[in-house]
C-alpha atoms as an extended CHARMM CRD file, in Angstrom:
* protein
*
       100  EXT
         1         1  MET       CA             23.1590000000        6.2380000000      -16.4670000000  PROA      1               0.0000000000
         2         2  SER       CA             20.1670000000        4.5370000000      -14.2440000000  PROA      2               0.0000000000
         3         3  PRO       CA             16.9640000000        6.8140000000      -14.8880000000  PROA      3               0.0000000000
         4         4  CYS       CA             16.5630000000        6.9930000000      -10.9740000000  PROA      4               0.0000000000
         5         5  ARG       CA             19.9790000000        8.0940000000      -10.8410000000  PROA      5               0.0000000000
         6         6  SER       CA             19.4000000000       10.4440000000      -13.6100000000  PROA      6               0.0000000000
         7         7  ARG       CA             16.3140000000       12.3360000000      -11.7710000000  PROA      7               0.0000000000
         8         8  SER       CA             18.4030000000       12.2340000000       -8.5180000000  PROA      8               0.0000000000
         9         9  VAL       CA             20.9930000000       13.8680000000      -10.6110000000  PROA      9               0.0000000000
        10        10  HSD       CA             18.9740000000       17.0300000000      -11.8850000000  PROA      10              0.0000000000
        11        11  ILE       CA             17.0530000000       17.2390000000       -8.0390000000  PROA      11              0.0000000000
        12        12  MET       CA             20.4280000000       17.7740000000       -6.6080000000  PROA      12              0.0000000000
        13        13  LEU       CA             21.3480000000       20.2730000000       -8.8880000000  PROA      13              0.0000000000
        14        14  VAL       CA             17.9810000000       22.0730000000       -8.6580000000  PROA      14              0.0000000000
        15        15  ASN       CA             18.6020000000       22.2310000000       -5.4440000000  PROA      15              0.0000000000
        16        16  GLN       CA             22.1910000000       22.9910000000       -5.6370000000  PROA      16              0.0000000000
        17        17  ILE       CA             22.0660000000       25.8510000000       -8.2170000000  PROA      17              0.0000000000
        18        18  VAL       CA             18.8230000000       27.6530000000       -6.2690000000  PROA      18              0.0000000000
        19        19  LEU       CA             21.1900000000       27.3520000000       -2.5870000000  PROA      19              0.0000000000
        20        20  GLU       CA             23.4480000000       29.1890000000       -3.9140000000  PROA      20              0.0000000000
        21        21  GLU       CA             21.6240000000       31.8880000000       -6.0370000000  PROA      21              0.0000000000
        22        22  GLU       CA             19.2580000000       33.0120000000       -2.9630000000  PROA      22              0.0000000000
        23        23  ALA       CA             23.1050000000       32.8680000000       -0.6420000000  PROA      23              0.0000000000
        24        24  LEU       CA             24.5990000000       35.1700000000       -3.3500000000  PROA      24              0.0000000000
        25        25  GLU       CA             20.8870000000       37.6350000000       -2.7970000000  PROA      25              0.0000000000
        26        26  ARG       CA             21.5230000000       38.3560000000        0.1120000000  PROA      26              0.0000000000
        27        27  LEU       CA             25.2750000000       38.5110000000        0.4130000000  PROA      27              0.0000000000
        28        28  VAL       CA             25.2260000000       41.2800000000       -2.2070000000  PROA      28              0.0000000000
        29        29  MET       CA             23.1930000000       43.4410000000        0.3550000000  PROA      29              0.0000000000
        30        30  ILE       CA             26.0240000000       43.1920000000        3.0010000000  PROA      30              0.0000000000
        31        31  MET       CA             29.1600000000       43.4630000000        0.8090000000  PROA      31              0.0000000000
        32        32  ASP       CA             30.8110000000       46.9710000000       -0.0930000000  PROA      32              0.0000000000
        33        33  GLU       CA             30.6000000000       48.4180000000       -3.7760000000  PROA      33              0.0000000000
        34        34  ARG       CA             33.6040000000       46.9080000000       -5.1210000000  PROA      34              0.0000000000
        35        35  GLU       CA             33.0160000000       43.1610000000       -3.5300000000  PROA      35              0.0000000000
        36        36  GLN       CA             28.6840000000       43.5050000000       -5.1070000000  PROA      36              0.0000000000
        37        37  ASP       CA             30.5900000000       43.6530000000       -8.5630000000  PROA      37              0.0000000000
        38        38  ASP       CA             31.9810000000       40.5190000000       -8.1550000000  PROA      38              0.0000000000
        39        39  MET       CA             28.8030000000       38.4830000000       -6.4450000000  PROA      39              0.0000000000
        40        40  LEU       CA             26.0750000000       40.0210000000       -8.9180000000  PROA      40              0.0000000000
        41        41  LEU       CA             28.5850000000       37.8990000000      -11.9190000000  PROA      41              0.0000000000
        42        42  ARG       CA             28.9890000000       35.1260000000       -9.6700000000  PROA      42              0.0000000000
        43        43  LEU       CA             24.9100000000       35.8750000000       -9.2480000000  PROA      43              0.0000000000
        44        44  SER       CA             24.0410000000       36.3600000000      -12.9240000000  PROA      44              0.0000000000
        45        45  VAL       CA             26.0740000000       33.4840000000      -13.9420000000  PROA      45              0.0000000000
        46        46  ALA       CA             23.7480000000       31.1850000000      -11.2550000000  PROA      46              0.0000000000
        47        47  ARG       CA             21.2850000000       33.0350000000      -13.3270000000  PROA      47              0.0000000000
        48        48  ARG       CA             22.2590000000       31.6060000000      -16.2180000000  PROA      48              0.0000000000
        49        49  ARG       CA             22.3820000000       27.7410000000      -14.8020000000  PROA      49              0.0000000000
        50        50  LEU       CA             18.8440000000       27.6500000000      -13.6170000000  PROA      50              0.0000000000
        51        51  ALA       CA             17.9910000000       28.9840000000      -17.4120000000  PROA      51              0.0000000000
        52        52  ASN       CA             19.6630000000       26.7000000000      -18.5080000000  PROA      52              0.0000000000
        53        53  MET       CA             17.7200000000       23.9820000000      -15.9560000000  PROA      53              0.0000000000
        54        54  VAL       CA             14.7410000000       25.4590000000      -17.2380000000  PROA      54              0.0000000000
        55        55  GLY       CA             15.9200000000       24.4200000000      -20.8880000000  PROA      55              0.0000000000
        56        56  ARG       CA             17.1030000000       20.7570000000      -20.1850000000  PROA      56              0.0000000000
        57        57  LEU       CA             13.4880000000       20.3610000000      -18.0710000000  PROA      57              0.0000000000
        58        58  LEU       CA             10.6820000000       21.1610000000      -19.7790000000  PROA      58              0.0000000000
        59        59  PRO       CA             11.5190000000       19.3710000000      -23.2360000000  PROA      59              0.0000000000
        60        60  LYS       CA             11.4220000000       16.4440000000      -20.0790000000  PROA      60              0.0000000000
        61        61  ARG       CA              8.5470000000       17.7760000000      -19.3240000000  PROA      61              0.0000000000
        62        62  ALA       CA              6.1410000000       17.3760000000      -22.2470000000  PROA      62              0.0000000000
        63        63  ILE       CA              7.2940000000       14.0560000000      -23.6640000000  PROA      63              0.0000000000
        64        64  LEU       CA              7.0530000000       12.3080000000      -20.0930000000  PROA      64              0.0000000000
        65        65  HSD       CA              3.2340000000       14.5460000000      -20.7390000000  PROA      65              0.0000000000
        66        66  PHE       CA              2.8620000000       12.6620000000      -23.8600000000  PROA      66              0.0000000000
        67        67  LEU       CA              3.5580000000        9.1960000000      -22.5350000000  PROA      67              0.0000000000
        68        68  ILE       CA              1.7630000000        9.4280000000      -20.2180000000  PROA      68              0.0000000000
        69        69  LYS       CA             -1.3700000000       10.8500000000      -21.2120000000  PROA      69              0.0000000000
        70        70  ARG       CA             -1.4470000000        8.3910000000      -24.3650000000  PROA      70              0.0000000000
        71        71  ASP       CA             -3.5970000000        5.8460000000      -25.1180000000  PROA      71              0.0000000000
        72        72  ASP       CA             -1.1050000000        2.9930000000      -26.5360000000  PROA      72              0.0000000000
        73        73  PRO       CA             -0.4290000000       -0.3620000000      -25.1880000000  PROA      73              0.0000000000
        74        74  VAL       CA              3.2240000000       -0.5670000000      -26.1100000000  PROA      74              0.0000000000
        75        75  VAL       CA              3.5790000000        1.4130000000      -22.7470000000  PROA      75              0.0000000000
        76        76  PRO       CA              3.0380000000       -0.8580000000      -19.8810000000  PROA      76              0.0000000000
        77        77  THR       CA              0.8050000000        0.6540000000      -16.9210000000  PROA      77              0.0000000000
        78        78  THR       CA              3.3170000000        0.5320000000      -14.7890000000  PROA      78              0.0000000000
        79        79  ILE       CA              6.0780000000        2.4120000000      -16.8180000000  PROA      79              0.0000000000
        80        80  LYS       CA              2.7300000000        4.7660000000      -16.8220000000  PROA      80              0.0000000000
        81        81  VAL       CA              2.7790000000        4.8890000000      -13.2430000000  PROA      81              0.0000000000
        82        82  TYR       CA              6.6830000000        5.7620000000      -13.3870000000  PROA      82              0.0000000000
        83        83  LEU       CA              6.6940000000        8.2650000000      -16.1200000000  PROA      83              0.0000000000
        84        84  ARG       CA              3.9020000000        9.8050000000      -13.0660000000  PROA      84              0.0000000000
        85        85  ASP       CA              6.9320000000        9.8270000000      -10.7940000000  PROA      85              0.0000000000
        86        86  VAL       CA              9.4710000000       11.1950000000      -12.2470000000  PROA      86              0.0000000000
        87        87  LEU       CA              7.1530000000       14.3350000000      -13.9700000000  PROA      87              0.0000000000
        88        88  ASP       CA              6.1500000000       14.7050000000      -10.5220000000  PROA      88              0.0000000000
        89        89  HSD       CA             10.0060000000       15.4370000000       -9.7070000000  PROA      89              0.0000000000
        90        90  VAL       CA              9.8340000000       17.7510000000      -12.7790000000  PROA      90              0.0000000000
        91        91  VAL       CA              7.2260000000       19.5140000000      -12.1460000000  PROA      91              0.0000000000
        92        92  ARG       CA              8.5060000000       20.3930000000       -8.6570000000  PROA      92              0.0000000000
        93        93  MET       CA             11.6340000000       21.7710000000       -9.7520000000  PROA      93              0.0000000000
        94        94  LEU       CA             10.4250000000       23.5830000000      -12.4310000000  PROA      94              0.0000000000
        95        95  ALA       CA              8.4630000000       25.4760000000       -9.4450000000  PROA      95              0.0000000000
        96        96  LYS       CA             12.1830000000       25.3580000000       -7.1520000000  PROA      96              0.0000000000
        97        97  VAL       CA             13.9840000000       27.1310000000      -10.3450000000  PROA      97              0.0000000000
        98        98  SER       CA             11.2230000000       29.6940000000      -11.5130000000  PROA      98              0.0000000000
        99        99  ILE       CA             10.6490000000       31.2000000000       -7.6820000000  PROA      99              0.0000000000
       100       100  ALA       CA             14.7030000000       31.5180000000       -7.4280000000  PROA      100             0.0000000000
């Protein structure tokens, strides 16, 4: 999978999980008790998915930050510009997940 496609997939996953979690929270408030139990289970699953996504994104952020800040001629400037863009996307996804 290409880096651009991988980044897009992560962005889509984060957006989908955040939207699902927000919708589930709203639905719980208007349901009866029996339906709330099922919805709370779904909400729990969505939150676990968010936690899993954080666990996948944090190492990426650390690696990208290391590669960008490193003064090494092995990583050309043009690649560092691209990596900064990817890091920006990762940071935005982490911010979105943290407020969900």
